[in-house]
Coordinates of C-alpha atoms and ligand atoms in Angstrom, one line a residue:
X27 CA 146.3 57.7 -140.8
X28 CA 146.8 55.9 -143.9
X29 CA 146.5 53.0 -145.9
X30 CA 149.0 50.2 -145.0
X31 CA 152.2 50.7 -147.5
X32 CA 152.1 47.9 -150.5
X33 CA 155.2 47.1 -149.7
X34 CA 154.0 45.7 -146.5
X35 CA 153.4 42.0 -146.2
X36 CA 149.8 40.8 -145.1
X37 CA 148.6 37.7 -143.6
X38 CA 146.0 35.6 -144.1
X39 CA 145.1 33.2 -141.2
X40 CA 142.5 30.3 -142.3
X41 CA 142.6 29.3 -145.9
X42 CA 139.3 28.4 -146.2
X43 CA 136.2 29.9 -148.2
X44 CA 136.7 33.8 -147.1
X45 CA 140.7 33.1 -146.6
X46 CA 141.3 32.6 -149.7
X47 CA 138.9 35.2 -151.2
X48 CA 140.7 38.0 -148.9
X49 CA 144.2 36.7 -149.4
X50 CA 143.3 37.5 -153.3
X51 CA 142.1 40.8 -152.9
X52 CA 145.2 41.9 -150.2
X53 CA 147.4 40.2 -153.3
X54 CA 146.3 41.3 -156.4
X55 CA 146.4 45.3 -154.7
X56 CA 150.2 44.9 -154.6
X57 CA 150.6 43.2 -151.3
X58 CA 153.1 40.5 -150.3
X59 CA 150.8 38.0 -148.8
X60 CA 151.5 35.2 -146.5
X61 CA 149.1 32.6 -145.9
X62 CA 148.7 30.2 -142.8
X63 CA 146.4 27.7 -142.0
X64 CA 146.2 25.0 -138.5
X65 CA 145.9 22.2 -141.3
X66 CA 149.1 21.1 -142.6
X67 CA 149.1 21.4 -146.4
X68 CA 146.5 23.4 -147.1
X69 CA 148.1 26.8 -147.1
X70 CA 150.0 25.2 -150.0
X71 CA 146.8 24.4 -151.5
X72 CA 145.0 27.8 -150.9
X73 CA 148.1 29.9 -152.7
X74 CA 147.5 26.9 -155.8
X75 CA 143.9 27.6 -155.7
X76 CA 144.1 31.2 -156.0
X77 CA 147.2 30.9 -158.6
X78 CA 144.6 28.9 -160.6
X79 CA 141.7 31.7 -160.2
X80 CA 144.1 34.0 -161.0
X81 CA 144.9 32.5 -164.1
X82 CA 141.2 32.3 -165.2
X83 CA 141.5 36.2 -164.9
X84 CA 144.3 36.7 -167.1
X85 CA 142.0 34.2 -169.4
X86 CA 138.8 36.7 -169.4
X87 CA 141.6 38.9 -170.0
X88 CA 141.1 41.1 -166.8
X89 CA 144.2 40.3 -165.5
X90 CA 148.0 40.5 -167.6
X91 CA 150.2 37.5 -167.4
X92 CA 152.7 39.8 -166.0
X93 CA 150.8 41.0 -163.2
X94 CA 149.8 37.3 -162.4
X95 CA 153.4 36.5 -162.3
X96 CA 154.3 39.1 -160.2
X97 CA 151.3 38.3 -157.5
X98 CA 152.4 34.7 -157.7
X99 CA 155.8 35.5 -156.5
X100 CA 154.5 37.7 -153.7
X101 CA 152.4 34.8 -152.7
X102 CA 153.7 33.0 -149.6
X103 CA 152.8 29.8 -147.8
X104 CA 153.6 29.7 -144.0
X105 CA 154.6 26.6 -142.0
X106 CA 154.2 27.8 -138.7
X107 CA 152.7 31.0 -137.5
X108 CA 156.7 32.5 -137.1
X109 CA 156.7 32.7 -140.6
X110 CA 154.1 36.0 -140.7
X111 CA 156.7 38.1 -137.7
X112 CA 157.2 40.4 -141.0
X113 CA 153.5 41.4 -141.3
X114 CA 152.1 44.7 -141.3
X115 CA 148.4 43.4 -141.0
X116 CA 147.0 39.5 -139.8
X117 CA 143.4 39.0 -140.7
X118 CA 142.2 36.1 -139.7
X119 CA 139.7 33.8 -141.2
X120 CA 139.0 30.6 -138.7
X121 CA 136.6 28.9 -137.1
X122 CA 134.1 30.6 -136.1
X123 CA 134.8 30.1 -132.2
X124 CA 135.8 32.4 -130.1
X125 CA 138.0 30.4 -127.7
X126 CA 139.7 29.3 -131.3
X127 CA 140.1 32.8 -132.1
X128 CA 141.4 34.5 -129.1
X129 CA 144.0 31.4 -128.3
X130 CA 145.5 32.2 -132.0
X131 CA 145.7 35.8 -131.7
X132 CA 147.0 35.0 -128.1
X133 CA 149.8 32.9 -130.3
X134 CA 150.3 35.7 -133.0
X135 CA 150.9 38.4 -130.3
X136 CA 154.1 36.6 -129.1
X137 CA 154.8 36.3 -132.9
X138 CA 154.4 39.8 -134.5
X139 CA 155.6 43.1 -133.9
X140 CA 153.2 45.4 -131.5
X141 CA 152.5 47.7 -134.7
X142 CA 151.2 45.0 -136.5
X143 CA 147.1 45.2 -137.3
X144 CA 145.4 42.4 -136.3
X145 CA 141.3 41.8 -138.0
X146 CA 139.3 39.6 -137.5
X147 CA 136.6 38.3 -140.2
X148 CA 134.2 37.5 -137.4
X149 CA 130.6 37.3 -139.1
X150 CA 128.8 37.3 -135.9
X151 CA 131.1 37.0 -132.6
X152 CA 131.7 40.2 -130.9
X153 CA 134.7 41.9 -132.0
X154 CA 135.9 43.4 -128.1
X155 CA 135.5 39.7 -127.0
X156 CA 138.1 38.3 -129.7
X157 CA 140.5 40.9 -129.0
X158 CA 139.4 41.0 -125.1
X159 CA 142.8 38.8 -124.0
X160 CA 145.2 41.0 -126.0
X161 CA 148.2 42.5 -124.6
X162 CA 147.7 45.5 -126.7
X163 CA 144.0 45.2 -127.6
X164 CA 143.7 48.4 -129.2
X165 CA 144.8 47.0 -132.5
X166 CA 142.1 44.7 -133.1
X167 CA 139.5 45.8 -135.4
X168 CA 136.7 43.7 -137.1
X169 CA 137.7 43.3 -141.0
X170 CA 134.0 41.7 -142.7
X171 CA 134.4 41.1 -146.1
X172 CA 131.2 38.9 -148.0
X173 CA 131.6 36.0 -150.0
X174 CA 133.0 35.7 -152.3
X175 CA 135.7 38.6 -151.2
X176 CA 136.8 39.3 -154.7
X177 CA 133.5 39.6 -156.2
X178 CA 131.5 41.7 -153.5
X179 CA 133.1 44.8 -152.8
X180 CA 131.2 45.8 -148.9
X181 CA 133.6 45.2 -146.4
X182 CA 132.2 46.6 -142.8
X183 CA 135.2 47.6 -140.2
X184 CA 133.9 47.2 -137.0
X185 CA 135.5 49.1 -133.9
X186 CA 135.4 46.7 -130.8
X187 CA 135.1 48.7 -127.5
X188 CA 139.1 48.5 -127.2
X189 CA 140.1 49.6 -131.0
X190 CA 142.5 52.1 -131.5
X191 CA 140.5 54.9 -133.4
X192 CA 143.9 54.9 -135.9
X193 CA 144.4 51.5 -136.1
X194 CA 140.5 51.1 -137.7
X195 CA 141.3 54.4 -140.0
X196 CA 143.9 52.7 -140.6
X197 CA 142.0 49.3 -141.4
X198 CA 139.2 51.2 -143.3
X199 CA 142.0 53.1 -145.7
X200 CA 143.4 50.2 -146.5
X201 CA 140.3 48.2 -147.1
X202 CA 139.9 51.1 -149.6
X203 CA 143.1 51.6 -151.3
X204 CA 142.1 47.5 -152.2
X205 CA 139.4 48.5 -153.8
X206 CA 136.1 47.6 -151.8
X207 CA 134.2 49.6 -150.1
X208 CA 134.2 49.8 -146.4
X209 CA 131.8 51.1 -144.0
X210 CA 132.4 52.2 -140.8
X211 CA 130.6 50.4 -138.1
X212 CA 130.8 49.7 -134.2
X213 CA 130.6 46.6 -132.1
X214 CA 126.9 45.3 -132.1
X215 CA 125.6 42.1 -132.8
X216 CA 125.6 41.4 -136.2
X217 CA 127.2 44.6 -137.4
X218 CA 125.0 46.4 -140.1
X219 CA 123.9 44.0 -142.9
X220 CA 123.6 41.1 -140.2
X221 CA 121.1 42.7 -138.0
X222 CA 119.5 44.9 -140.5
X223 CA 118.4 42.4 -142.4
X224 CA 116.9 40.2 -140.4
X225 CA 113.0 41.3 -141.1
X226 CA 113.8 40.5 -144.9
X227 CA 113.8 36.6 -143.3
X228 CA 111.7 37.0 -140.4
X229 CA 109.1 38.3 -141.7
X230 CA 108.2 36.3 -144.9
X231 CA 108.6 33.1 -142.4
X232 CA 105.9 35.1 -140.2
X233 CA 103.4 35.4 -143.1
X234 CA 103.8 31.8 -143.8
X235 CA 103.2 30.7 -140.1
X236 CA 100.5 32.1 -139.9
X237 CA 99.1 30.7 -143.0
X238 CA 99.0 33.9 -145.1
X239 CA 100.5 32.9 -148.4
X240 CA 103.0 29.7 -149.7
X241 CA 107.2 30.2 -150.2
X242 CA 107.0 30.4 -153.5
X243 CA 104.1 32.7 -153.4
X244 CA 105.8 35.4 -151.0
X245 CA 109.1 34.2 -153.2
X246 CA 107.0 36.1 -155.8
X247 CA 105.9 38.9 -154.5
X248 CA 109.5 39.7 -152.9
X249 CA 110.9 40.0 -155.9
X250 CA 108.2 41.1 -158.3
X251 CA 106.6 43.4 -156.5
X252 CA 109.5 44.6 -154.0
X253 CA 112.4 44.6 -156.1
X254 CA 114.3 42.3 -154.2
X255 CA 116.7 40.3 -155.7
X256 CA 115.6 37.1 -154.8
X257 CA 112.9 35.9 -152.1
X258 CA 113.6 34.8 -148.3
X259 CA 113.0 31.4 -149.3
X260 CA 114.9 30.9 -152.0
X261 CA 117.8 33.0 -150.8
X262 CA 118.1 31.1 -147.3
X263 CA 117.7 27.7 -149.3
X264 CA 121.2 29.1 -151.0
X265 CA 122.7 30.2 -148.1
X266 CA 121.9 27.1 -146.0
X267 CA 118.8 26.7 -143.9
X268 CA 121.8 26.0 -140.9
X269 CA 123.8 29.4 -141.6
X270 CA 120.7 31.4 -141.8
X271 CA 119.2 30.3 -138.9
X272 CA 122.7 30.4 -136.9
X273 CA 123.1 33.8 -137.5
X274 CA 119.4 34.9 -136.8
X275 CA 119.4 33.3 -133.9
X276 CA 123.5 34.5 -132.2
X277 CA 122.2 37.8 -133.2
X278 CA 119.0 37.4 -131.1
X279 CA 121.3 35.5 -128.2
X280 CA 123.5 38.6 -128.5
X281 CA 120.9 41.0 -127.9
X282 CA 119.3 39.1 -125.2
X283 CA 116.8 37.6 -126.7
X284 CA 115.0 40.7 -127.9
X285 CA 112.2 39.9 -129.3
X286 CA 112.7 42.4 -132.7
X287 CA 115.0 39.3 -133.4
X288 CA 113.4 36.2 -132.4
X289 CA 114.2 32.9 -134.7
X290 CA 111.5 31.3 -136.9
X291 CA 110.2 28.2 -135.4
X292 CA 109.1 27.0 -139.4
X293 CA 112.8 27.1 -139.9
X294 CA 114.2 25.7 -137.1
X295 CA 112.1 22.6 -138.2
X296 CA 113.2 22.7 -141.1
X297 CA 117.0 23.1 -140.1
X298 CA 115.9 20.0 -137.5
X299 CA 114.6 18.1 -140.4
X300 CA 118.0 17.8 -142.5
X301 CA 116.9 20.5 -145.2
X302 CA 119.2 22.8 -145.4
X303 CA 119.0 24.2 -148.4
X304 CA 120.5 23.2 -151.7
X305 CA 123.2 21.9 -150.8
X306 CA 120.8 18.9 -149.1
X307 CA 119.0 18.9 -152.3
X308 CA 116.0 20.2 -150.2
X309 CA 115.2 23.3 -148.5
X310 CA 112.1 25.5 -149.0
X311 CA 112.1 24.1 -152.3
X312 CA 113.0 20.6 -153.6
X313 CA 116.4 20.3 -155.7
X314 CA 116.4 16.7 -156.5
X315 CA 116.4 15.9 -160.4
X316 CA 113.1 16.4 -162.2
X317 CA 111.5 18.4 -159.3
X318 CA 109.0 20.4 -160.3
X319 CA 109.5 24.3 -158.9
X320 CA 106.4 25.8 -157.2
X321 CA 104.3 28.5 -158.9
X322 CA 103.3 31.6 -156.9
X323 CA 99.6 32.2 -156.7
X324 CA 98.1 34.0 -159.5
X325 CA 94.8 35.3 -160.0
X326 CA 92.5 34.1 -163.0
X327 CA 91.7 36.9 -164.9
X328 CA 88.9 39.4 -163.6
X329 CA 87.2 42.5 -165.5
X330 CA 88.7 45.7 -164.5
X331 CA 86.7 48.8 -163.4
X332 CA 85.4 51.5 -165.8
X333 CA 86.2 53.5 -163.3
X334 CA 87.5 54.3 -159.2
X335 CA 87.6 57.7 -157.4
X336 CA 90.8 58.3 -155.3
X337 CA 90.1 59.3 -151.9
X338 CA 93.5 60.9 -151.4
X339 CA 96.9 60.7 -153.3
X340 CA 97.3 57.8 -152.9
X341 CA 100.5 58.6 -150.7
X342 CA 103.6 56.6 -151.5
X343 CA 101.6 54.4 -154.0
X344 CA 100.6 57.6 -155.9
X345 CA 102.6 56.1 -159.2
X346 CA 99.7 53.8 -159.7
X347 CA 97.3 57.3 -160.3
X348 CA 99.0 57.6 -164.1
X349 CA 99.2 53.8 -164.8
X350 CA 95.6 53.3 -163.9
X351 CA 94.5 56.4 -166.2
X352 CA 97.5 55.2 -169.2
X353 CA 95.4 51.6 -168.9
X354 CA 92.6 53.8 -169.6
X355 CA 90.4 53.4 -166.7
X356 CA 89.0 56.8 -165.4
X357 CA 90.2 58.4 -162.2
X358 CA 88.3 60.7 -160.2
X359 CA 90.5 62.2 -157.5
X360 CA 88.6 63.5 -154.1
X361 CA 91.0 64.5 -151.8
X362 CA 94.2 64.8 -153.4
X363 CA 96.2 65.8 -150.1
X364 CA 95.2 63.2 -147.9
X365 CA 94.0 59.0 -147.6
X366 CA 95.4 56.4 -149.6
X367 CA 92.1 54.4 -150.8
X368 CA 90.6 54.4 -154.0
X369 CA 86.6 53.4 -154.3
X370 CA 86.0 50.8 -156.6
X371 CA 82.4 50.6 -158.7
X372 CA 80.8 48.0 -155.8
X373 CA 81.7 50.2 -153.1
X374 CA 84.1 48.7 -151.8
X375 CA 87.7 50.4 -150.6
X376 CA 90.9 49.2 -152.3
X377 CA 94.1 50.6 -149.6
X378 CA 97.9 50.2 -149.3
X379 CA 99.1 47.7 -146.4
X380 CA 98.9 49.7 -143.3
X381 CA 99.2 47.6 -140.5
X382 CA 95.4 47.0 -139.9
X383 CA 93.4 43.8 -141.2
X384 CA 90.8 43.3 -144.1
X385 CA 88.2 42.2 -141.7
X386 CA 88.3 45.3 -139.6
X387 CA 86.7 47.2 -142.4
X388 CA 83.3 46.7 -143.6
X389 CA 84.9 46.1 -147.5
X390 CA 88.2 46.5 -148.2
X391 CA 90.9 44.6 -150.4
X392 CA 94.5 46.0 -149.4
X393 CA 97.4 46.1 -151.3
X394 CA 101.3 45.7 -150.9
X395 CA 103.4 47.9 -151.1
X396 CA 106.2 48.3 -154.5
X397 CA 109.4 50.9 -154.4
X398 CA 108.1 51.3 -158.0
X399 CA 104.3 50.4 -159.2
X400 CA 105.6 51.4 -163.0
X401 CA 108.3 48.9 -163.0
X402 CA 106.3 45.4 -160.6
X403 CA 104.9 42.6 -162.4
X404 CA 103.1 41.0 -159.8
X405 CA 101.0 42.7 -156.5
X406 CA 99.6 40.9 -153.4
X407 CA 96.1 41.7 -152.5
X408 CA 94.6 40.6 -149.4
X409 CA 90.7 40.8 -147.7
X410 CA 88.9 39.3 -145.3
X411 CA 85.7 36.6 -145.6
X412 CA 83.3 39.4 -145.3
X413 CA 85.1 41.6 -148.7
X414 CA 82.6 41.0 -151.4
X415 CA 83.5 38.7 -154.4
X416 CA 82.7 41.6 -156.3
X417 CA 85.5 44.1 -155.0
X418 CA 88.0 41.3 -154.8
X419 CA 87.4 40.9 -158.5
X420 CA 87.3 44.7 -159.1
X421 CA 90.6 45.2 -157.5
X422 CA 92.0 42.0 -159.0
X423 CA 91.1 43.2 -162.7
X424 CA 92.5 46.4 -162.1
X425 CA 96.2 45.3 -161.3
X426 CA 95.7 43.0 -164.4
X427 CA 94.4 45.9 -166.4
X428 CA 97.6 47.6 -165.6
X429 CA 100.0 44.5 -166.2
X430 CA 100.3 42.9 -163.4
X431 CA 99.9 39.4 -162.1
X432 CA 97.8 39.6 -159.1
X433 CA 98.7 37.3 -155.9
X434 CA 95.8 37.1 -153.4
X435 CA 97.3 36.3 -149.9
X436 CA 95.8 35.9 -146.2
X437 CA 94.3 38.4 -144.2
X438 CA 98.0 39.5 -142.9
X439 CA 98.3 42.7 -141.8
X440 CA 101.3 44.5 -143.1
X441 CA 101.3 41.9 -146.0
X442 CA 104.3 41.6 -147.5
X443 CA 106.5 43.7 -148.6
X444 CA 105.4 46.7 -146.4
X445 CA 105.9 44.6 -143.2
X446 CA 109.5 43.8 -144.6
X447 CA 110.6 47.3 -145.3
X448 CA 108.9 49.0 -142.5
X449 CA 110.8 46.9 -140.1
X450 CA 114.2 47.3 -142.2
X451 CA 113.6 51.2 -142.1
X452 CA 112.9 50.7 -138.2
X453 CA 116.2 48.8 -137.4
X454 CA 118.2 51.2 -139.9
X455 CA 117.0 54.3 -137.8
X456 CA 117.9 52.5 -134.2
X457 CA 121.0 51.7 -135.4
X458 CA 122.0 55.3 -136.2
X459 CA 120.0 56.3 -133.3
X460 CA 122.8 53.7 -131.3
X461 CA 126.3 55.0 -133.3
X462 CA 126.2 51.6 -134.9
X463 CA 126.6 53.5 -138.6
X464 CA 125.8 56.6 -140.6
X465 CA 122.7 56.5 -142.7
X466 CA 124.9 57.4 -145.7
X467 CA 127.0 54.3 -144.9
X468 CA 123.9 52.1 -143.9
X469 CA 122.5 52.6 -147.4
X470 CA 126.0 51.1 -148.9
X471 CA 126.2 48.7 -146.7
X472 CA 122.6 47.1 -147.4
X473 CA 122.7 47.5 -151.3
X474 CA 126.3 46.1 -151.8
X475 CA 126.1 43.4 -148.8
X476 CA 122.4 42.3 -149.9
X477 CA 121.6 43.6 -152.9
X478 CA 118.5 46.1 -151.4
X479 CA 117.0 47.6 -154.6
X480 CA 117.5 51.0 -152.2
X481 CA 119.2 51.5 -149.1
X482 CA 116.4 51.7 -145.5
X483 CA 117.3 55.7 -145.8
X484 CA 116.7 56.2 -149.3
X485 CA 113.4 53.9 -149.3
X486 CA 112.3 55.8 -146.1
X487 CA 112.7 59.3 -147.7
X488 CA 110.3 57.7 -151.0
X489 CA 107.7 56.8 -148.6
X490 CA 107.5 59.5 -146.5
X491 CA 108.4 60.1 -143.3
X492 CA 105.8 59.0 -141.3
X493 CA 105.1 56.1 -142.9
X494 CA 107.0 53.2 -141.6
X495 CA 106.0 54.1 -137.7
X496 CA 102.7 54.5 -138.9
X497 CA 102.3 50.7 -140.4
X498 CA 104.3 49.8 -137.2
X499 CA 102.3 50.7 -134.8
X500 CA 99.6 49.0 -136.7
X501 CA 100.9 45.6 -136.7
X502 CA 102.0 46.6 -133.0
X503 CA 98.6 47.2 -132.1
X504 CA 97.7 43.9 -133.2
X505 CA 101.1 41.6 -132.3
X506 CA 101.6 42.7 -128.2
X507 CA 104.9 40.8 -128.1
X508 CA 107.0 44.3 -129.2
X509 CA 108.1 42.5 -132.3
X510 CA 106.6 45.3 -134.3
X511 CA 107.1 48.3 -131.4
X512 CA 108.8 50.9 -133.6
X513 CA 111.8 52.6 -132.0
X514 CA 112.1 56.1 -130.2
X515 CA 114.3 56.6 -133.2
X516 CA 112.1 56.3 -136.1
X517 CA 109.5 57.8 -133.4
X518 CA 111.4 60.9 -133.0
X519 CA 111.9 61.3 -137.0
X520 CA 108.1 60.7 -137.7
X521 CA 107.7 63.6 -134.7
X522 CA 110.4 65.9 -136.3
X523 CA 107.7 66.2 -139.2
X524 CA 104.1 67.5 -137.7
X525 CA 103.4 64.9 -135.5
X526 CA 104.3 67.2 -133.0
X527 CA 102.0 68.7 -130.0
X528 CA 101.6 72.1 -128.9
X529 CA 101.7 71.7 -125.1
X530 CA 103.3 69.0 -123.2
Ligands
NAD5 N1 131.7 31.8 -145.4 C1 131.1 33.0 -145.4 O1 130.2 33.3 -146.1 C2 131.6 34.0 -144.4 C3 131.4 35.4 -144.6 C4 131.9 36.3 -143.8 C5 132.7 35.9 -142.7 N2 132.9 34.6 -142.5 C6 133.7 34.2 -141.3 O2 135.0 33.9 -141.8 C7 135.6 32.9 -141.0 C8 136.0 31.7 -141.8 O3 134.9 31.2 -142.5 P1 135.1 30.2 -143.8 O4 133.7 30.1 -144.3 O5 136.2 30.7 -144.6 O6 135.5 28.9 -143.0 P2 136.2 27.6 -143.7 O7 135.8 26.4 -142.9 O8 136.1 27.5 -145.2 O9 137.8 27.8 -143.4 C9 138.3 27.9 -142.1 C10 139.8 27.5 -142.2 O10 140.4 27.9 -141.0 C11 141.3 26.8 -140.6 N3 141.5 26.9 -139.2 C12 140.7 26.5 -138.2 N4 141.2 26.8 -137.0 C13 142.4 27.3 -137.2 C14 143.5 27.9 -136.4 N5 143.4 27.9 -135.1 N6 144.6 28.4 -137.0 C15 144.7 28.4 -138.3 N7 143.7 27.9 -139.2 C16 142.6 27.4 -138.6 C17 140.6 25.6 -141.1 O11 141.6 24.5 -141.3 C18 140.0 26.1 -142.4 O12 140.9 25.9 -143.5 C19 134.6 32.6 -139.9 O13 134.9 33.4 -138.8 C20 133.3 33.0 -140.5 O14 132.3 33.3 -139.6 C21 132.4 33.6 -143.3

């Protein structure tokens, strides 16, 4: 099955935000493109607004005054729906309600020919319900493109229980011969970026329930030390403390309240509260004139060691072996196959996050975890009341020794960053484990539709693969509600590598 021919006019139902942003990408491939919207007028002002963007391209150059001309012509306001019976493809870009949803493709049925495709841009409703009333329901597929459409290129094509296996090949070719990239993806509450990215939010709002660190510190850390783009806090005060929250909590609804998904109740204030974000002019953060931005906690600068002795490798944080010998600072290595602690002068143990607490060790300062130690500017450190001062400045002047600003958070166990991408590795490996995705298309998904520094497979291979499951069932030994359980999945992969027993 291939791509739709150009020739072909598409429609675009719902001229709002993501309307508008597909109706440009189906146009400027070649497409004729006809554009409807329940409002009357502003399908006329949708195919102005994207003339006009489409001028800034020719502008910037990226974009010929010929071509421009030519899209404009293809570019068709509808009256009524009657005026997209022509169309090879509908995708459809309303409200989010599914009783809105199913009524109009109830209406387009009775409209369009029974070859037409119909998608839906659902972000979070379940694709088999919108396309549960159809007379023919095996054309329905789940079209999900991000905002803004021309810019980001991830588009997942979701098969509802119903779809035609052609009609999404179909749907995922031609979401391809436009350019983006499309990932294959079945049914499930919030698709693949949706529900695989949860942890990213839930779990820096956990460390700052329970008291571990502030937003801008774990802001900090998210980005400095884990790569991410931008922080939880700062990135849901951008996408709206309301959308965030929405989708957090239909994808926990959707799942029946399992508790792997369970809201934030520090947001849910905050949503209650009227800060939403930026657009409020307060979220997280405050965006009024003249506010002053929060600094992360940073350490005051400590003396670094003369000297530590590695008990072990150091494991997935083995980079930091070279930096701490480049900063000059002499390494004795013990047990170079196994542990990840180095001993510091006092005595004291310095340990990647591994699910456990500070204060379950007689003297320990742990250490988040960074998908590149050469490359962070800032680590978190945590220990409990009983670490002495003297290893907490020991450990502290070693991170500054090798460049780093040093951010010493809570007792949490898991800290961070390790919490956050053991839990994204975990929900990555269930969803294979479930036929939501491939791994291969899981790793796309997460870098385009989020911006992951790597994709959950890719980060899971760097840290070895026991790793995750191990921290998990740390925090899960210490958190009973199942939040942390780790799945049979990722389970049965730690098991497929030596965890394995002889004998039943
Ligand atoms: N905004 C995002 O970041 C984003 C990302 C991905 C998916 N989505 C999904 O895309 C859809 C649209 O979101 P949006 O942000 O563009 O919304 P929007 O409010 O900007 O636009 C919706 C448009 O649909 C029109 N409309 C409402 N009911 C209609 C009907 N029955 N028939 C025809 N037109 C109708 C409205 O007049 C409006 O112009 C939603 O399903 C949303 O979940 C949004």
């Amino acid at each position: 099955m291939t791509a739709l021919d150009l020739s072909s006019p598409v429609a675009v139902v719902g001229t709002g935000t993501m309307g508008q942003g597909i109706a440009q990408v189906a146009l400027t491939a070649g497409h004729p493109v006809r554009l409807y919207d329940a409002v009357p007028g502003r399908a006329r002002e949708a195919a102005e607004g994207i003339v006009a963007r489409l001028d800034r391209l020719v502008a910037k150059e990226r974009l010929t005054a010929a071509d421009r001309d030519a899209a404009r012509d293809r570019l068709l306001p509808a009256d009524d729906l009657t005026g997209l019976a022509d169309c090879a493809l509908v995708v459809e870009a309303v409200l989010e309600r599914l009783d809105v949803k199913q009524e109009l493709f109830g209406a387009l049925e009775d409209v369009v020919s029974d070859d037409c495709l119909l998608a839906t841009n659902t972000s979070s409703l379940s694709v088999t319900a919108v396309g549960g009333a159809l007379r023919v329901p095996g054309r329905l597929v789940g079209l999900h493109f991000f905002n803004p459409a021309p810019l980001l290129p991830l588009v997942e094509v979701v098969s509802g229980f119903a779809t035609d296996v052609a009609c999404a090949t179909r749907a995922y070719e031609t979401a391809r011969a436009w350019g983006r990239t499309p990932v294959a993806c079945a049914d499930t509450p919030g698709f693949v970026v949706n529900r695989i990215a949860r942890p990213f939010y839930a779990e820096a709002f956990t460390v700052y329930e329970c008291q571990g660190a502030d937003p801008a510190t774990i802001d900090a850390v998210l980005r400095e030390s884990g790569g991410f783009r931008m922080g939880a806090f700062e990135l849901t005060d951008l996408i709206g403390q309301d959308i965030n929250e929405s989708v957090t909590r239909s994808v926990w609804q959707a799942f029946f309240q399992d508790v792997r998904f369970t809201p934030s109740l520090a947001q849910r204030r905050l949503v209650e509260s009227g800060r939403l974000g930026r657009k409020s002019g307060r979220g997280w953060y405050d965006y009024a004139d003249g506010a002053e931005r929060p600094e992360p906690h940073t350490a005051e600068p400590a003396e670094p060691p003369a000297y530590v002795v590695a008990e072990g490798g150091l494991g997935p944080a083995s980079d930091l072996l070279a930096l701490i010998r480049e900063a000059g600072i002499q390494v004795r290595v013990e047990d170079e196959d196994h542990g990840t602690r180095l001993v510091l002068p006092s005595g004291g143990r310095l340990a990647l996050a591994d699910g456990r607490t500070s204060v379950e060790h007689r003297d320990v300062v742990y250490f988040d975890l960074s998908p590149d130690y050469r490359g962070a500017t800032r680590i978190a450190l945590s220990h409990s009341r009983d670490t002495s001062a003297r290893t907490v400045a020991e450990a502290t002047g070693l991170f500054q020794a090798l460049g780093k600003k040093v951010s010493v958070i809570g007792d949490v166990p898991g800290m961070i960053v390790a919490r956050t991408v053991a839990r994204i590795i975990d929900l990555a490996y269930d969803a294979v484990a479930k036929g939501v995705a491939t791994e291969e298309d899981i790793d796309t998904a997460m870098r385009l539709g989020v911006n992951y520094p790597l994709g959950p497979f890719e980060w899971s291979r760097r840290l070895g693969r026991g790793w995750a499951g191990s921290l998990l069932e740390g925090l899960h030994e210490r958190d009973r509600s199942g939040r942390y359980a780790p799945s049979l999945a990722l389970y049965r992969h730690a098991c497929a590598t030596g965890k394995r027993e002889d004998t039943p």
